[in-house]
PDB file of C-alpha atoms in Angstrom:
ATOM      1  CA  MET A   1     -10.028  23.143   3.174  1.00 78.00           C
ATOM      2  CA  TYR A   2      -7.304  21.239   4.951  1.00 78.00           C
ATOM      3  CA  LEU A   3      -5.060  22.522   7.379  1.00 77.00           C
ATOM      4  CA  HIS A   4      -1.943  22.556   6.855  1.00 74.00           C
ATOM      5  CA  GLU A   5       0.621  22.566  10.624  1.00 75.00           C
ATOM      6  CA  LEU A   6       4.765  22.690   9.229  1.00 73.00           C
ATOM      7  CA  LEU A   7       6.633  22.414  12.167  1.00 74.00           C
ATOM      8  CA  ASP A   8       8.611  25.337  12.169  1.00 75.00           C
ATOM      9  CA  SER A   9      11.415  24.162  13.482  1.00 72.00           C
ATOM     10  CA  ASP A  10      14.604  25.867  10.970  1.00 67.00           C
ATOM     11  CA  PRO A  11      15.519  28.974  11.684  1.00 69.00           C
ATOM     12  CA  VAL A  12      16.441  30.710   8.843  1.00 70.00           C
ATOM     13  CA  THR A  13      13.835  28.908   6.186  1.00 67.00           C
ATOM     14  CA  TRP A  14      10.941  30.765   4.478  1.00 67.00           C
ATOM     15  CA  ASP A  15      10.440  27.900   2.568  1.00 72.00           C
ATOM     16  CA  LEU A  16       7.840  26.187   3.551  1.00 72.00           C
ATOM     17  CA  ASP A  17       8.206  23.236   1.748  1.00 72.00           C
ATOM     18  CA  ALA A  18      11.424  22.911   3.100  1.00 73.00           C
ATOM     19  CA  LEU A  19       9.704  22.456   7.152  1.00 73.00           C
ATOM     20  CA  PRO A  20       8.710  18.505   8.250  1.00 71.00           C
ATOM     21  CA  PRO A  21       4.537  18.369   8.316  1.00 70.00           C
ATOM     22  CA  LEU A  22       3.748  17.309  12.017  1.00 72.00           C
ATOM     23  CA  HIS A  23       0.922  14.950  10.542  1.00 68.00           C
ATOM     24  CA  ASP A  24       1.326  12.362   8.573  1.00 67.00           C
ATOM     25  CA  THR A  25      -1.420  11.581   6.510  1.00 62.00           C
ATOM     26  CA  ASP A  26      -1.837   9.973   2.623  1.00 63.00           C
ATOM     27  CA  GLU A  27      -2.950  13.323   1.073  1.00 57.00           C
ATOM     28  CA  GLU A  28       0.795  14.300   2.127  1.00 56.00           C
ATOM     29  CA  ASP A  29       0.653  17.110   0.213  1.00 59.00           C
ATOM     30  CA  PHE A  30      -2.677  18.618   1.086  1.00 61.00           C
ATOM     31  CA  GLY A  31      -2.156  18.481   4.468  1.00 72.00           C
ATOM     32  CA  LEU A  32      -5.156  17.374   6.726  1.00 77.00           C
ATOM     33  CA  PRO A  33      -9.281  17.227   5.403  1.00 80.00           C
ATOM     34  CA  VAL A  34     -10.850  19.486   7.183  1.00 82.00           C
ATOM     35  CA  ALA A  35     -14.633  20.880   6.077  1.00 85.00           C
ATOM     36  CA  VAL A  36     -15.550  20.838   2.357  1.00 88.00           C
ATOM     37  CA  ALA A  37     -18.172  24.203   1.675  1.00 90.00           C
ATOM     38  CA  ASP A  38     -20.106  25.038  -1.017  1.00 92.00           C
ATOM     39  CA  ASP A  39     -19.082  28.995  -1.425  1.00 90.00           C
ATOM     40  CA  PRO A  40     -15.626  30.689   0.885  1.00 83.00           C
ATOM     41  CA  ALA A  41     -17.870  31.754   3.310  1.00 86.00           C
ATOM     42  CA  GLY A  42     -18.872  28.413   5.124  1.00 89.00           C
ATOM     43  CA  ALA A  43     -14.906  27.010   4.328  1.00 84.00           C
ATOM     44  CA  LEU A  44     -13.847  29.908   6.614  1.00 83.00           C
ATOM     45  CA  GLY A  45     -16.698  29.602   9.246  1.00 88.00           C
ATOM     46  CA  ALA A  46     -16.283  26.135   9.087  1.00 87.00           C
ATOM     47  CA  ALA A  47     -11.752  26.420   9.551  1.00 83.00           C
ATOM     48  CA  ALA A  48     -12.670  28.933  12.260  1.00 85.00           C
ATOM     49  CA  GLY A  49     -15.353  26.393  13.858  1.00 88.00           C
ATOM     50  CA  ARG A  50     -13.121  22.799  14.001  1.00 87.00           C
ATOM     51  CA  THR A  51     -10.285  24.207  13.920  1.00 83.00           C
ATOM     52  CA  ALA A  52      -9.102  27.022  16.358  1.00 79.00           C
ATOM     53  CA  ALA A  53      -8.034  29.418  13.365  1.00 77.00           C
ATOM     54  CA  VAL A  54      -7.642  33.324  14.268  1.00 76.00           C
ATOM     55  CA  PRO A  55      -9.829  35.064  11.003  1.00 75.00           C
ATOM     56  CA  ARG A  56      -6.573  37.687  11.136  1.00 74.00           C
ATOM     57  CA  ARG A  57      -3.445  34.639  10.794  1.00 71.00           C
ATOM     58  CA  TRP A  58      -5.189  33.407   7.808  1.00 73.00           C
ATOM     59  CA  ALA A  59      -3.254  33.229   4.774  1.00 70.00           C
ATOM     60  CA  ASN A  60      -3.942  32.524   0.737  1.00 68.00           C
ATOM     61  CA  GLN A  61      -2.258  29.180   0.444  1.00 68.00           C
ATOM     62  CA  GLY A  62      -0.240  30.975  -2.890  1.00 68.00           C
ATOM     63  CA  MET A  63       0.810  33.757  -0.409  1.00 70.00           C
ATOM     64  CA  ALA A  64       2.083  31.354   2.483  1.00 73.00           C
ATOM     65  CA  GLY A  65       5.295  31.890   1.574  1.00 76.00           C
ATOM     66  CA  ASP A  66       5.250  35.190   1.601  1.00 80.00           C
ATOM     67  CA  GLU A  67       3.689  35.952   4.532  1.00 79.00           C
ATOM     68  CA  TYR A  68       5.773  33.092   6.551  1.00 79.00           C
ATOM     69  CA  ARG A  69       9.005  34.963   5.436  1.00 80.00           C
ATOM     70  CA  ASP A  70       7.697  38.293   6.557  1.00 82.00           C
ATOM     71  CA  PHE A  71       6.909  36.239  10.265  1.00 79.00           C
ATOM     72  CA  VAL A  72       9.996  34.856   9.874  1.00 80.00           C
ATOM     73  CA  VAL A  73      11.285  38.468   9.385  1.00 83.00           C
ATOM     74  CA  ALA A  74      10.661  39.829  11.418  1.00 84.00           C
ATOM     75  CA  GLY A  75      12.030  37.626  14.724  1.00 82.00           C
ATOM     76  CA  ARG A  76       8.414  35.141  14.633  1.00 79.00           C
ATOM     77  CA  PRO A  77       5.877  37.752  16.997  1.00 81.00           C
ATOM     78  CA  ALA A  78       3.279  36.530  19.053  1.00 77.00           C
ATOM     79  CA  ASP A  79       1.360  39.142  17.522  1.00 70.00           C
ATOM     80  CA  GLY A  80       2.586  37.790  14.256  1.00 55.00           C
ATOM     81  CA  PRO A  81       0.472  38.293  10.421  1.00 51.00           C
TER      82      PRO A  81
END
């Protein structure tokens, strides 16, 4: 499991690849390694425990751009997706 943190610096883009990363890593395309798990439940538990991730705001990597676009279009609400 990897943690991807990007600087939400462009008020009109929803292209996640265009946003600058907050962390410099050797694995630039993958983010910061957080945990290795044997199953999805273990990965979700590690995410919640090690990153203070909020489960209702998680997105599948393949859907992250769509989720982020919806968030931007909605005006970046604090209780957003």
